[in-house]
Coordinates of C-alpha atoms in Angstrom, one line a residue:
M47 CA 0.9 -40.0 -8.1
I48 CA 2.1 -36.4 -5.8
T49 CA 2.8 -37.4 -2.5
Q50 CA 4.9 -35.3 0.0
G51 CA 8.5 -35.7 -0.4
V52 CA 8.5 -36.2 -4.4
F53 CA 11.1 -34.2 -5.9
I54 CA 9.9 -32.6 -9.6
A55 CA 12.7 -31.7 -11.8
D56 CA 15.3 -32.5 -8.9
R57 CA 14.8 -29.3 -7.5
Y58 CA 11.4 -28.8 -5.8
E59 CA 10.0 -31.1 -3.0
V60 CA 6.5 -31.2 -2.8
I61 CA 5.6 -30.3 0.6
D62 CA 1.7 -30.8 0.8
K63 CA -1.3 -30.4 -1.6
V64 CA -2.6 -27.1 -0.9
G65 CA -5.7 -26.7 -3.9
S66 CA -7.6 -28.6 -6.8
G67 CA -9.3 -26.8 -9.7
G68 CA -11.2 -28.4 -13.0
M69 CA -7.9 -28.7 -14.8
S70 CA -4.7 -28.7 -12.2
D71 CA -3.5 -29.4 -8.5
V72 CA -1.7 -27.2 -6.8
Y73 CA 1.0 -28.3 -4.5
R74 CA 3.5 -26.1 -1.8
A75 CA 6.6 -27.1 -2.3
K76 CA 10.7 -26.0 -1.6
D77 CA 12.8 -25.2 -4.1
H78 CA 16.0 -26.3 -2.7
I79 CA 18.2 -24.2 -5.2
L80 CA 16.8 -20.8 -4.0
G81 CA 15.8 -21.9 -0.7
R82 CA 12.6 -20.7 -1.1
E83 CA 8.4 -21.9 -0.8
V84 CA 6.6 -21.9 -4.6
A85 CA 3.4 -23.1 -5.3
I86 CA 3.8 -25.6 -8.1
K87 CA 0.5 -25.7 -10.2
I88 CA 0.1 -29.8 -12.1
L89 CA -2.3 -30.5 -15.0
K90 CA -4.2 -33.2 -14.4
P91 CA -2.9 -36.7 -15.7
E92 CA -6.5 -37.1 -17.8
F93 CA -5.9 -33.9 -19.9
S94 CA -1.9 -34.1 -20.1
E95 CA -2.7 -36.0 -23.2
D96 CA -4.7 -33.7 -24.7
A97 CA -2.9 -31.3 -26.7
T98 CA -5.8 -28.3 -26.6
F99 CA -5.2 -28.3 -22.6
V100 CA -1.6 -28.4 -22.7
A101 CA -1.3 -25.6 -24.9
K102 CA -3.7 -23.7 -22.5
F103 CA -1.9 -24.7 -19.6
R104 CA 1.5 -23.4 -21.4
T105 CA -0.3 -20.3 -21.9
E106 CA -1.1 -19.2 -19.0
A107 CA 3.0 -19.4 -18.0
Q108 CA 4.1 -17.6 -21.1
S109 CA 1.6 -15.2 -20.8
A110 CA 2.3 -14.3 -17.2
A111 CA 6.2 -15.0 -16.9
G112 CA 7.8 -11.5 -18.6
L113 CA 5.2 -9.7 -15.6
E114 CA 6.7 -8.9 -12.5
H115 CA 4.5 -6.2 -10.0
P116 CA 3.7 -6.8 -6.6
N117 CA 0.0 -7.2 -7.2
I118 CA 0.7 -10.2 -9.8
V119 CA 1.4 -13.3 -8.9
N120 CA 4.8 -14.2 -10.2
I121 CA 5.7 -17.0 -12.5
Y122 CA 9.2 -18.9 -12.1
D123 CA 9.2 -21.8 -14.0
V124 CA 7.6 -24.2 -16.4
G125 CA 8.3 -27.6 -17.4
S126 CA 7.1 -30.8 -18.0
E127 CA 8.6 -34.3 -16.3
N128 CA 7.6 -38.1 -17.6
G129 CA 4.5 -36.7 -19.3
M130 CA 3.5 -34.4 -16.6
Y131 CA 3.2 -30.6 -16.9
Y132 CA 3.8 -27.8 -14.4
I133 CA 4.1 -24.3 -13.7
V134 CA 6.1 -23.1 -10.6
M135 CA 4.7 -19.6 -9.3
E136 CA 5.2 -17.8 -6.4
Y137 CA 3.4 -19.2 -3.3
V138 CA 1.0 -16.6 -1.3
E139 CA -0.7 -17.6 1.8
G140 CA -4.4 -15.9 1.6
I141 CA -7.6 -16.1 0.4
T142 CA -9.4 -15.5 -2.4
L143 CA -11.5 -12.2 -2.9
K144 CA -14.4 -15.0 -4.0
T145 CA -14.3 -16.7 -0.5
Y146 CA -13.7 -13.0 1.6
I147 CA -17.0 -11.7 0.0
E148 CA -18.5 -14.9 1.1
K149 CA -17.5 -14.7 4.7
K150 CA -17.9 -10.7 5.1
G151 CA -20.9 -10.0 2.7
Q152 CA -20.8 -6.3 1.7
L153 CA -17.3 -4.4 2.1
N154 CA -17.1 -1.0 3.0
F155 CA -16.4 1.3 0.1
K156 CA -12.9 2.3 1.5
E157 CA -11.9 -1.6 1.5
A158 CA -13.6 -2.1 -1.7
I159 CA -11.7 0.6 -3.6
S160 CA -8.3 -0.2 -1.6
I161 CA -8.7 -3.7 -3.1
A162 CA -9.7 -2.5 -6.6
I163 CA -6.7 -0.3 -6.8
Q164 CA -4.6 -2.8 -6.1
V165 CA -6.2 -5.0 -8.6
G166 CA -6.0 -2.2 -11.1
R167 CA -2.5 -1.6 -10.9
G168 CA -1.9 -5.2 -11.7
I169 CA -3.8 -5.4 -14.7
E170 CA -1.9 -2.0 -15.5
A171 CA 1.2 -3.6 -15.5
A172 CA -0.3 -6.2 -17.8
H173 CA -2.0 -4.1 -20.3
Q174 CA 1.4 -2.0 -20.2
K175 CA 2.9 -5.1 -21.8
G176 CA 0.2 -5.9 -24.2
I177 CA -1.7 -8.5 -22.3
I178 CA -5.2 -9.2 -21.8
H179 CA -6.3 -11.1 -18.9
R180 CA -9.5 -11.5 -20.2
D181 CA -11.0 -13.6 -16.8
I182 CA -10.6 -11.5 -14.2
K183 CA -13.0 -12.3 -11.2
P184 CA -12.9 -12.6 -7.1
Q185 CA -11.5 -16.5 -8.0
N186 CA -8.6 -15.1 -9.5
I187 CA -8.1 -12.4 -7.1
I188 CA -6.2 -13.1 -3.7
I189 CA -5.8 -11.3 -0.1
S190 CA -2.5 -12.2 1.6
T191 CA -2.4 -12.7 4.8
E192 CA -0.4 -9.0 5.0
G193 CA -3.1 -7.7 2.8
K194 CA -1.8 -7.4 -0.3
V195 CA -4.0 -7.9 -3.3
K196 CA -2.4 -10.2 -6.1
V197 CA -4.2 -10.9 -9.8
T198 CA -3.4 -14.6 -10.7
D199 CA -4.3 -17.2 -13.2
F200 CA -3.6 -16.0 -16.6
G201 CA -5.0 -19.3 -18.2
I202 CA -6.8 -17.4 -20.9
A203 CA -4.7 -14.3 -21.4
R204 CA -3.7 -13.3 -24.8
A205 CA -1.5 -10.6 -25.7
A206 CA -2.4 -7.8 -27.8
S207 CA -1.9 -6.7 -30.9
S208 CA -3.0 -5.3 -34.3
N209 CA -4.7 -8.3 -35.3
T210 CA -8.1 -9.2 -34.2
I211 CA -8.7 -10.8 -31.1
H212 CA -11.9 -12.8 -30.4
A213 CA -13.0 -14.1 -27.1
D214 CA -12.8 -17.8 -28.1
V215 CA -12.2 -18.7 -24.4
M216 CA -14.6 -16.9 -22.5
G217 CA -14.0 -16.3 -18.7
S218 CA -16.5 -17.1 -15.8
V219 CA -20.1 -15.7 -17.2
H220 CA -20.8 -14.0 -14.4
Y221 CA -18.4 -11.4 -14.7
S222 CA -17.1 -11.6 -18.8
S223 CA -18.2 -8.3 -20.8
P224 CA -20.9 -7.8 -23.5
E225 CA -17.9 -8.6 -26.4
Q226 CA -16.8 -11.7 -24.7
A227 CA -20.1 -13.0 -24.3
R228 CA -20.8 -12.5 -28.1
N229 CA -17.5 -13.8 -29.4
G230 CA -16.4 -10.5 -30.5
F231 CA -13.3 -8.0 -30.3
V232 CA -11.6 -8.5 -26.9
D233 CA -9.1 -5.4 -25.5
G234 CA -8.2 -3.7 -22.3
K235 CA -11.6 -2.5 -21.9
S236 CA -12.7 -6.0 -21.5
D237 CA -10.7 -6.4 -18.0
I238 CA -12.0 -2.9 -16.7
Y239 CA -15.8 -4.4 -17.3
S240 CA -15.0 -7.4 -15.6
L241 CA -13.2 -5.5 -12.8
G242 CA -16.3 -3.2 -12.7
I243 CA -18.1 -6.1 -11.9
V244 CA -16.0 -7.7 -9.2
M245 CA -16.8 -3.8 -7.3
Y246 CA -20.2 -4.4 -7.9
E247 CA -20.2 -7.8 -6.1
M248 CA -17.5 -6.3 -3.4
V249 CA -20.3 -3.0 -2.4
T250 CA -23.4 -5.3 -2.7
G251 CA -22.5 -8.9 -1.7
R252 CA -23.7 -10.2 -5.2
V253 CA -23.2 -10.3 -9.0
P254 CA -25.3 -8.4 -11.1
F255 CA -26.9 -10.8 -13.2
D256 CA -27.5 -14.4 -12.5
G257 CA -29.4 -17.0 -14.3
D258 CA -29.9 -21.1 -14.8
N259 CA -27.0 -21.2 -17.2
T260 CA -24.8 -19.5 -18.7
V261 CA -26.5 -18.6 -21.8
A262 CA -28.8 -17.1 -20.0
I263 CA -26.3 -15.2 -18.0
A264 CA -24.2 -14.1 -21.2
I265 CA -27.8 -12.6 -22.2
Q266 CA -28.0 -10.8 -19.4
H267 CA -24.6 -9.0 -20.0
L268 CA -25.4 -8.2 -23.8
Q269 CA -29.3 -6.8 -22.6
E270 CA -30.3 -6.3 -19.7
E271 CA -29.7 -3.0 -17.4
M272 CA -28.1 -3.4 -14.0
V273 CA -29.8 -2.5 -10.9
A274 CA -27.5 0.5 -9.6
P275 CA -25.4 -0.9 -6.4
S276 CA -27.0 1.5 -4.3
A277 CA -30.0 -0.4 -4.2
Y278 CA -28.5 -3.2 -2.5
A279 CA -26.0 -0.5 -0.6
P280 CA -27.7 2.4 0.5
D281 CA -24.7 4.1 1.8
L282 CA -22.3 3.6 -1.3
P283 CA -20.9 7.4 -2.2
I284 CA -22.0 8.3 -5.3
S285 CA -18.6 8.7 -6.7
L286 CA -17.9 5.0 -6.1
E287 CA -21.6 4.0 -7.6
K288 CA -20.6 5.9 -11.0
I289 CA -17.1 4.4 -11.3
I290 CA -18.6 1.1 -11.4
L291 CA -21.7 2.3 -13.9
K292 CA -19.2 3.8 -15.9
A293 CA -16.7 0.6 -15.8
T294 CA -19.4 -1.4 -17.0
M295 CA -21.1 0.1 -20.0
K296 CA -22.2 -2.3 -22.5
S297 CA -20.9 0.0 -25.3
T298 CA -16.9 0.1 -25.1
D299 CA -16.7 3.7 -25.9
R300 CA -18.4 4.7 -22.8
R301 CA -16.1 2.8 -20.3
Y302 CA -12.9 4.3 -19.3
A303 CA -10.4 4.4 -21.9
T304 CA -7.2 2.9 -20.3
I305 CA -7.4 1.3 -16.3
S306 CA -4.9 3.9 -15.4
D307 CA -8.3 6.5 -16.2
M308 CA -10.1 4.1 -14.3
L309 CA -7.5 4.3 -11.2
M310 CA -7.2 7.6 -11.1
D311 CA -10.9 8.2 -10.2
L312 CA -10.7 5.4 -7.6
K313 CA -8.4 7.1 -5.9
R314 CA -10.3 10.8 -6.1
A315 CA -12.8 8.7 -4.8
L316 CA -10.8 8.0 -1.7
V317 CA -9.8 11.8 -1.2
S318 CA -13.8 12.7 -1.9
P319 CA -16.1 9.9 -1.7
N320 CA -19.2 12.1 -1.9
E321 CA -18.1 14.2 -5.1
D322 CA -19.8 13.9 -7.8
F323 CA -16.8 14.2 -10.5
V324 CA -17.4 10.8 -12.6
T325 CA -18.3 12.0 -16.5
I326 CA -20.6 9.6 -18.0
V327 CA -20.7 10.7 -21.6
E328 CA -24.3 9.0 -22.4
S329 CA -26.5 6.2 -20.7
D330 CA -26.5 2.9 -22.3
L331 CA -30.6 3.8 -23.0
G332 CA -29.4 7.1 -25.2
K333 CA -30.2 9.5 -23.0
T334 CA -27.3 12.1 -22.3
Q335 CA -26.2 12.5 -18.7
V336 CA -24.3 16.1 -17.9
I337 CA -22.3 15.6 -14.7
S338 CA -20.0 18.3 -13.2
K339 CA -16.3 17.8 -13.3
V340 CA -13.8 19.2 -11.6
A341 CA -10.9 20.8 -11.6
Q342 CA -8.2 18.0 -12.7
E343 CA -5.4 17.6 -10.0
D344 CA -2.4 15.4 -11.2
E345 CA -1.7 12.1 -10.1
A346 CA 1.1 12.6 -7.7
S347 CA -1.4 14.9 -5.7
I348 CA -4.3 12.6 -6.0
T349 CA -2.0 9.2 -5.3
K350 CA -0.5 11.1 -1.9
K351 CA -4.1 12.2 -1.0
A352 CA -5.3 8.7 -1.8
A353 CA -2.7 7.2 0.8
Q354 CA -3.4 9.2 3.5
A355 CA -7.0 8.6 3.1
L356 CA -6.1 5.1 4.1
I357 CA -3.6 5.6 6.5
F358 CA -6.3 7.6 9.0
D359 CA -8.6 5.4 8.6
D360 CA -9.5 2.0 10.6
E361 CA -10.7 0.2 7.8
Y362 CA -7.5 -0.5 5.6
E363 CA -4.4 -0.1 7.2
D364 CA -3.6 -0.3 4.0
E365 CA -3.2 -1.1 3.9
E366 CA -2.6 -2.8 4.4
E367 CA -4.6 -4.4 6.7
Y368 CA -8.2 -5.7 6.8
D369 CA -9.7 -6.0 10.0
D370 CA -12.1 -9.3 8.8
D371 CA -9.5 -12.3 8.8
Y372 CA -10.8 -15.4 6.9
Y373 CA -6.9 -16.3 5.6
D374 CA -6.3 -19.4 4.3
D375 CA -5.0 -21.7 1.4
E376 CA -8.2 -21.8 -0.9
Y377 CA -7.0 -19.5 -3.7
Y378 CA -5.4 -22.0 -5.3
D379 CA -9.1 -24.0 -5.1
D380 CA -10.1 -22.4 -8.8
D381 CA -13.5 -24.3 -8.5
E382 CA -16.3 -22.2 -7.3
D383 CA -18.0 -25.1 -5.6
E384 CA -15.5 -26.4 -2.6
E385 CA -15.8 -28.6 0.3
D386 CA -15.2 -27.0 3.3
D387 CA -11.5 -26.7 5.0
S388 CA -10.8 -29.6 7.6
R389 CA -11.0 -28.8 10.9
M390 CA -6.8 -28.8 11.2
D391 CA -7.4 -26.0 8.5
R392 CA -9.6 -24.0 10.2
I393 CA -7.2 -24.4 13.3
I394 CA -4.5 -23.0 11.1
T395 CA -6.2 -20.2 9.4
I396 CA -7.7 -18.9 13.1
A397 CA -4.1 -18.9 13.5
G398 CA -3.3 -17.1 10.9
I399 CA -5.9 -14.8 11.5
A400 CA -4.3 -13.9 15.0
A401 CA -0.7 -13.0 13.4
G402 CA -2.5 -10.9 10.9
I403 CA -4.5 -8.7 13.7
L404 CA -1.4 -8.5 15.3
I405 CA 0.6 -7.3 12.2
V406 CA -2.3 -4.6 11.4
I407 CA -2.6 -3.3 15.0
I408 CA 1.3 -2.6 15.3
V409 CA 1.5 -0.7 11.7
V410 CA -1.7 1.5 12.5
A411 CA 0.3 1.8 16.1
I412 CA 3.3 3.1 14.6
L413 CA 1.9 5.0 11.9
G414 CA -0.7 6.6 14.4
N415 CA 2.6 7.5 16.8
M416 CA 4.5 9.1 13.5
F417 CA 1.9 11.2 13.1
G418 CA 0.5 12.0 16.3
L419 CA -3.0 10.8 16.1
F420 CA -2.2 8.7 18.9
N421 CA 0.8 7.8 21.5
F422 CA 0.4 4.5 23.7
S423 CA 3.5 5.3 25.1
A424 CA 2.7 8.4 26.6
K425 CA 0.4 8.8 30.2
K426 CA -1.6 11.1 30.8
V427 CA -2.6 12.9 34.1
T428 CA -5.3 15.6 35.3
M429 CA -3.2 18.9 35.5
I430 CA -3.3 20.8 38.5
N431 CA -3.3 24.6 39.4
V432 CA -0.5 26.1 40.4
V433 CA -1.0 29.9 39.3
G434 CA -0.2 32.0 42.4
T435 CA 2.3 29.7 43.3
E436 CA 6.1 30.5 43.7
L437 CA 7.7 29.3 41.3
D438 CA 10.3 26.2 42.9
S439 CA 7.0 25.4 44.8
A440 CA 4.8 24.7 41.5
K441 CA 7.6 22.9 40.1
E442 CA 8.0 20.4 42.9
Q443 CA 3.8 19.6 42.6
L444 CA 4.3 19.4 38.8
T445 CA 7.1 17.0 39.4
E446 CA 5.4 15.0 42.1
L447 CA 2.3 15.0 39.0
G448 CA 4.9 12.9 36.7
L449 CA 6.4 15.8 34.9
E450 CA 10.1 15.8 34.4
E451 CA 11.9 19.5 34.9
D452 CA 12.6 19.1 31.0
D453 CA 9.0 19.5 30.2
I454 CA 8.5 22.5 32.3
M455 CA 8.9 26.1 30.1
V456 CA 9.2 28.9 31.8
S457 CA 8.7 32.6 30.7
Y458 CA 8.8 36.0 32.4
E459 CA 6.5 39.0 32.2
D460 CA 6.0 42.3 34.6
S461 CA 2.8 42.0 36.3
D462 CA 1.5 44.4 38.6
D463 CA -0.9 41.7 40.0
Y464 CA 1.5 39.4 41.3
E465 CA 4.7 39.4 43.3
D466 CA 7.8 38.3 41.2
G467 CA 8.7 34.6 40.9
V468 CA 5.0 33.7 41.2
V469 CA 3.0 31.7 38.3
M470 CA 0.7 34.0 36.8
S471 CA -1.0 31.6 34.1
Q472 CA -0.1 27.8 32.6
S473 CA -0.9 26.5 29.4
T474 CA -3.3 23.5 30.3
K475 CA -5.9 24.4 32.5
E476 CA -6.9 22.8 35.7
G477 CA -8.7 20.0 35.2
D478 CA -7.4 19.0 31.7
E479 CA -5.7 16.2 30.3
F480 CA -2.2 16.2 30.3
S481 CA 0.0 14.0 28.2
L482 CA 3.4 13.7 30.0
N483 CA 5.4 14.1 26.6
D484 CA 3.8 17.6 26.0
T485 CA 5.6 20.3 27.4
L486 CA 3.7 22.5 30.0
R487 CA 4.5 26.5 29.9
L488 CA 4.2 28.8 32.9
T489 CA 4.4 32.4 33.2
V490 CA 5.8 34.0 35.7
A491 CA 5.9 37.6 37.2
G492 CA 9.1 39.3 37.2
E493 CA 12.4 38.8 35.3
E494 CA 14.4 35.7 35.3
E495 CA 17.7 35.6 37.7
S496 CA 20.6 34.7 36.0
S497 CA 22.3 31.6 36.9
D498 CA 25.7 32.5 35.2
S499 CA 27.8 34.5 38.0
S500 CA 29.7 35.9 35.0
S501 CA 26.6 38.1 33.7
S502 CA 25.7 39.7 37.0
S503 CA 26.8 43.3 36.8
D504 CA 25.0 46.4 37.7
D505 CA 25.2 47.6 34.3
S506 CA 21.5 47.6 33.0
S507 CA 22.6 47.3 29.6
S508 CA 23.6 43.7 30.1
S509 CA 20.6 42.4 31.3
S510 CA 19.2 41.1 28.1
S511 CA 22.4 39.3 27.6
S512 CA 22.5 38.0 30.9
S513 CA 19.1 36.4 30.6
S514 CA 20.3 35.2 26.9
S515 CA 23.2 33.5 28.5
S516 CA 21.3 31.6 31.9
S517 CA 19.0 30.4 28.9
S518 CA 21.9 29.1 27.3
G519 CA 23.6 27.8 30.0
S520 CA 20.6 26.2 31.4
D521 CA 21.3 22.5 29.5
S522 CA 25.3 21.3 30.3
S523 CA 24.4 18.2 28.5
S524 CA 23.7 19.5 25.3
T525 CA 25.3 19.9 22.2
T526 CA 27.3 23.0 21.0
N527 CA 25.1 23.3 18.3
K528 CA 22.2 23.2 20.2
D529 CA 23.4 26.0 23.2
T530 CA 24.1 27.8 20.3
T531 CA 20.7 27.9 18.8
E532 CA 19.0 28.5 22.1
T533 CA 21.2 31.5 22.7
D534 CA 20.0 32.7 19.1
A535 CA 16.2 32.2 20.3
A536 CA 16.5 35.4 23.1
E537 CA 13.4 37.5 23.4
T538 CA 13.6 40.7 21.8
D539 CA 10.3 41.6 23.9
G540 CA 7.5 40.2 25.4
D541 CA 5.8 39.8 21.8
T542 CA 8.5 39.0 19.6
V543 CA 11.7 36.7 19.6
T544 CA 14.6 35.9 17.4
V545 CA 14.1 32.5 15.5
P546 CA 17.0 30.4 16.0
T547 CA 18.7 28.0 13.5
V548 CA 17.9 24.6 14.0
V549 CA 19.4 22.9 10.5
G550 CA 21.8 19.6 11.4
L551 CA 19.7 19.4 14.5
T552 CA 17.2 16.1 14.1
Q553 CA 13.6 16.8 13.9
A554 CA 12.9 16.3 17.9
E555 CA 16.1 18.5 18.9
A556 CA 15.0 21.3 16.3
T557 CA 10.9 21.1 17.9
T558 CA 12.4 21.2 21.5
V559 CA 14.7 24.2 20.5
L560 CA 12.0 26.1 18.7
D561 CA 9.3 25.3 21.2
K562 CA 11.4 26.8 24.0
A563 CA 12.2 30.2 21.5
K564 CA 8.0 30.2 21.8
I565 CA 7.8 29.0 17.8
V566 CA 5.1 26.6 16.9
V567 CA 6.5 23.8 14.1
T568 CA 3.0 23.2 12.2
S569 CA 4.6 20.8 9.6
T570 CA 7.7 19.0 8.2
T571 CA 7.9 17.5 4.7
Q572 CA 11.1 15.1 3.9
D573 CA 13.9 15.1 0.9
Y574 CA 16.6 13.6 -0.3
S575 CA 19.9 15.3 0.9
D576 CA 23.4 14.2 -0.2
T577 CA 25.0 16.6 2.6
V578 CA 22.4 16.3 5.3
P579 CA 22.1 12.9 7.1
S580 CA 19.1 10.9 7.8
G581 CA 16.6 12.6 10.2
Q582 CA 18.3 16.0 10.4
V583 CA 17.1 19.3 9.5
I584 CA 17.5 20.7 5.6
S585 CA 15.7 23.6 5.9
Q586 CA 13.6 26.0 8.0
S587 CA 10.5 27.9 6.3
I588 CA 12.0 31.3 8.6
A589 CA 15.2 32.2 8.2
A590 CA 17.4 32.2 11.1
G591 CA 18.0 35.6 12.8
E592 CA 14.8 37.1 11.8
V593 CA 12.2 38.3 14.4
V594 CA 9.2 37.0 14.7
K595 CA 5.7 37.3 16.9
T596 CA 5.8 35.0 19.9
N597 CA 4.4 31.4 19.0
S598 CA 4.7 32.0 14.9
T599 CA 4.3 28.8 13.0
I600 CA 7.5 27.1 11.2
S601 CA 7.7 24.4 8.9
L602 CA 10.3 22.1 8.4
V603 CA 12.1 19.7 5.8
I604 CA 13.8 16.8 7.3
S605 CA 16.2 15.0 5.3
K606 CA 16.0 11.4 4.1
G607 CA 19.8 11.0 3.5
A608 CA 20.9 10.5 -0.1
K609 CA 19.2 9.1 -2.8
Q610 CA 19.8 5.6 -3.8
A611 CA 20.6 5.2 -7.3
T612 CA 18.5 2.2 -8.4
Y613 CA 18.7 0.8 -12.2
S614 CA 16.5 -1.1 -14.7
Y615 CA 17.2 -4.0 -17.0
T616 CA 15.7 -5.5 -19.7
V617 CA 16.8 -9.3 -20.8
T618 CA 15.4 -10.1 -24.1
N619 CA 15.6 -13.6 -25.3
P620 CA 18.5 -14.3 -27.9
F621 CA 17.2 -17.7 -28.7
P622 CA 14.7 -19.1 -31.4
G623 CA 12.7 -20.8 -28.2
A624 CA 12.4 -20.4 -24.6
C625 CA 14.9 -20.3 -22.3
T626 CA 15.8 -19.8 -18.6
Y627 CA 17.4 -17.2 -16.8
A628 CA 19.3 -16.8 -13.6
I629 CA 20.8 -13.7 -11.8
A630 CA 22.7 -15.0 -9.1
E631 CA 22.9 -11.3 -7.5
L632 CA 19.3 -10.9 -7.4
N633 CA 18.7 -14.5 -6.0
K634 CA 16.0 -14.7 -9.4
S635 CA 15.8 -17.0 -12.0
G636 CA 12.5 -17.8 -14.3
T637 CA 11.4 -18.6 -17.9
I638 CA 11.4 -16.0 -20.9
P639 CA 8.9 -17.3 -23.7
A640 CA 10.1 -17.1 -27.3
N641 CA 11.0 -13.4 -28.7
G642 CA 10.2 -12.6 -25.1
A643 CA 12.1 -10.1 -22.6
I644 CA 11.6 -9.5 -19.2
N645 CA 11.9 -6.0 -17.2
I646 CA 13.8 -5.7 -13.5
S647 CA 13.3 -2.7 -12.1
D648 CA 14.6 -0.6 -8.9
V649 CA 17.6 -2.5 -8.9
S650 CA 20.5 -0.9 -6.2
K651 CA 23.5 -3.0 -8.7
D652 CA 24.6 -0.8 -11.7
T653 CA 25.4 -3.8 -13.5
L654 CA 23.9 -7.7 -13.3
T655 CA 25.5 -11.1 -14.7
I656 CA 22.7 -13.1 -16.3
T657 CA 22.9 -16.5 -17.4
L658 CA 20.4 -17.7 -20.2
T659 CA 19.8 -21.7 -21.1
P660 CA 17.9 -22.5 -24.0
L661 CA 15.5 -25.1 -23.7
A662 CA 14.6 -28.2 -25.7
E663 CA 11.7 -28.5 -28.1
D664 CA 9.9 -30.1 -25.4
G665 CA 9.9 -26.6 -23.5
A666 CA 11.1 -28.1 -20.2
T667 CA 14.4 -29.3 -20.5
P668 CA 17.7 -26.8 -20.5
I669 CA 20.9 -27.0 -22.9
A670 CA 23.4 -26.4 -20.5
E671 CA 26.2 -26.6 -22.9
Q672 CA 24.7 -23.5 -25.4
A673 CA 24.2 -21.4 -22.0
Q674 CA 25.4 -18.0 -22.6
T675 CA 26.5 -15.7 -19.2
Q676 CA 26.3 -11.9 -20.2
T677 CA 27.3 -8.8 -18.2
I678 CA 24.5 -6.0 -18.9
A679 CA 24.7 -2.5 -17.6
G680 CA 21.4 -1.2 -16.1
T681 CA 19.6 2.1 -17.0
A682 CA 19.6 4.6 -14.0
N683 CA 15.8 5.7 -12.7

C-alpha cells in the first residue's frame, strides 16, 4: 500500500494521493534528485499480473516520452519496483476540461477557441512525431490554475507508420471517430474529429451523440447526422460552427487535411468570428455547398491578430485566464463518475481560485497599461477653463488642479483678439476628464520671451534662434541628447515644424520630445538590435531635419536588444533497449524508448553534456556501468 512518506526508487517521496482511475492511481510526490514536484501514476495491483494491462501501461510512457511541448503533460520517467509499475510525469495543478464544462455549462466562443487552439498545438506536436493520440476527450485535457491547457493520457496512442493502424483499442465512445467505431484505419484525422466533438461540447454544454450503451452511441457516430451546435448556442459565430462541422465530417476526406489547417481557421475565427470563410466541399448528405473563401493570409499575420483578439478581451487574458474558477486536482481522476471532493478539497480549491483570479487581473492590468487601454495609476480630474487668463495665472490654477508644470506645453501665436501673454485656447475643454499622465497644450497670444540672456538682441534676424535657445535651455536636467533634439524641434512657422532626432532615446523620452515638437506618435514596433540597447529607439518613420506640418504622425521602432542565439538538439538512443538521459545544464532527465530520440529546442547553450544509461530488460533498472556521457553541439535556430 502506498502511503505518505513512502519512497519509490529511492528517489520519489509520496506526498499524497490526488486521483484514481480505472487501472491506476496517481500520487503527488517530491523528486529528491531534481528537487521538484511530480505526479506518479501507479498501476493498480490487480492489473500488475496482467501482461496486456502492463503493456498498455508502458505504451503511454513510450508514446509520450519523446514529446516535449507546453501543451502536453511531460513524461519524466518510467519503471517498476517490487512488481509495482509506475510512470513519473509532470505535476500540473488544475482541473479537467470535462469538470470545467460541467460546472460552467456553455463556454463563450473565444474561450472555446482559445482552449481548442492550445489542445490543437499539443496534438500537432504529437502528429509531427508520428504519434496519434486516439483518445482526445475533455477528461484528457487539463486546464492549469495559470490557464495553460495541456493534453495528457497517451495510454492508447500509437505511432503512425506506413502499416495499417486499426482502432482495436477504442477511447471514450462519445468522442470516437466513425473509423474508430467500425475498427477501421486511424490517422491524424481521427484526432481532428475527436477535437471537433470536444469543441461541440464546449460551446453547447452537451455531446452530440448519447445513448444507453456504447454500441448505440457508436452507431450514431457512423450513421446519424449531428444537430448543428447553433441549435443549442444561438449566438455561436458562423465561423466556429463551420469549423466544428468540418472537423466532424463522417468521411475523413471531408475533414481538415491536417490539424495545422484546423488551427489556422481557429485563429482566423478569433479575428473575424462572423465571417463565413470555412470551405466545406461536400456535406455527408451529398449536397454540394459552395462557400466563399476569403483571400489567404500568412500564418504569422493571422496568429498575431488572434493573439490580439484574446489580449484585448475580458474573457481570457489568455490567456491565459479564465474568469470562472474551479481549479483543483481532478484531472488525475480519469473515471467519469467520481465522487465530490471533500470539504477540505473545496476550501483548497477556493484558495486556488482566488489566486488564479488575482493573477488574471494583474496580467490584464499590465497588458492594458502597456497598450494604453487603461491606466490605474493615472488620476483623472475635471478640466477647468483658463482661456483669457494670463499664462502665469493659468499655470497656477492648473497646478492647484493637480497638473505638474512639465505636463503643460505652451505654444505662441500672434492674435488680434487677445493681449500678449494671454491663453487663447486649451487642448482639453472645460468640463472634460483629463488624465494627470497626459499633456495639456496651451496656445498663448504673442511671442515667447527668451529666458537665455545671451540670446537677447535687437537684431530681428536672431529672434527665431532666441526662441529655439529658450526651448532648449528650459530643462537643465535633461540629457545632452535630449537638449539637442528639443533644439532641433524648433518651429519654422506656425503650421510647420522640424522633425527632431529621437534615435537612441527611450520610448518615453522620444514621445515627450516629439510631443513638444507637435508631432504625434501613432504606433511603435519592436525589433532586435545588436547596437541599440533594449527600450531605446532604433529608427523613426520621418527622418530628422525634415519639415512637416504641425501634428503630423510618426511611428517608431523600439529595440528589444540583441537577439539571443538559441540552439536545438536531437538526442538519439544509442542502445538496443530503452535508456535514461540526464542533462545537468538544463536540470532535465527522462527516458528514451528503444530506437527512439528526443528533441530539445530553444536552449541558450551551444553545447550540452548528456549522460545516457541503458535500462535492463525489465525496463526499469539502470545499468550504470554501461552509461555513456556525450558532449553534443546544438544546431542554431
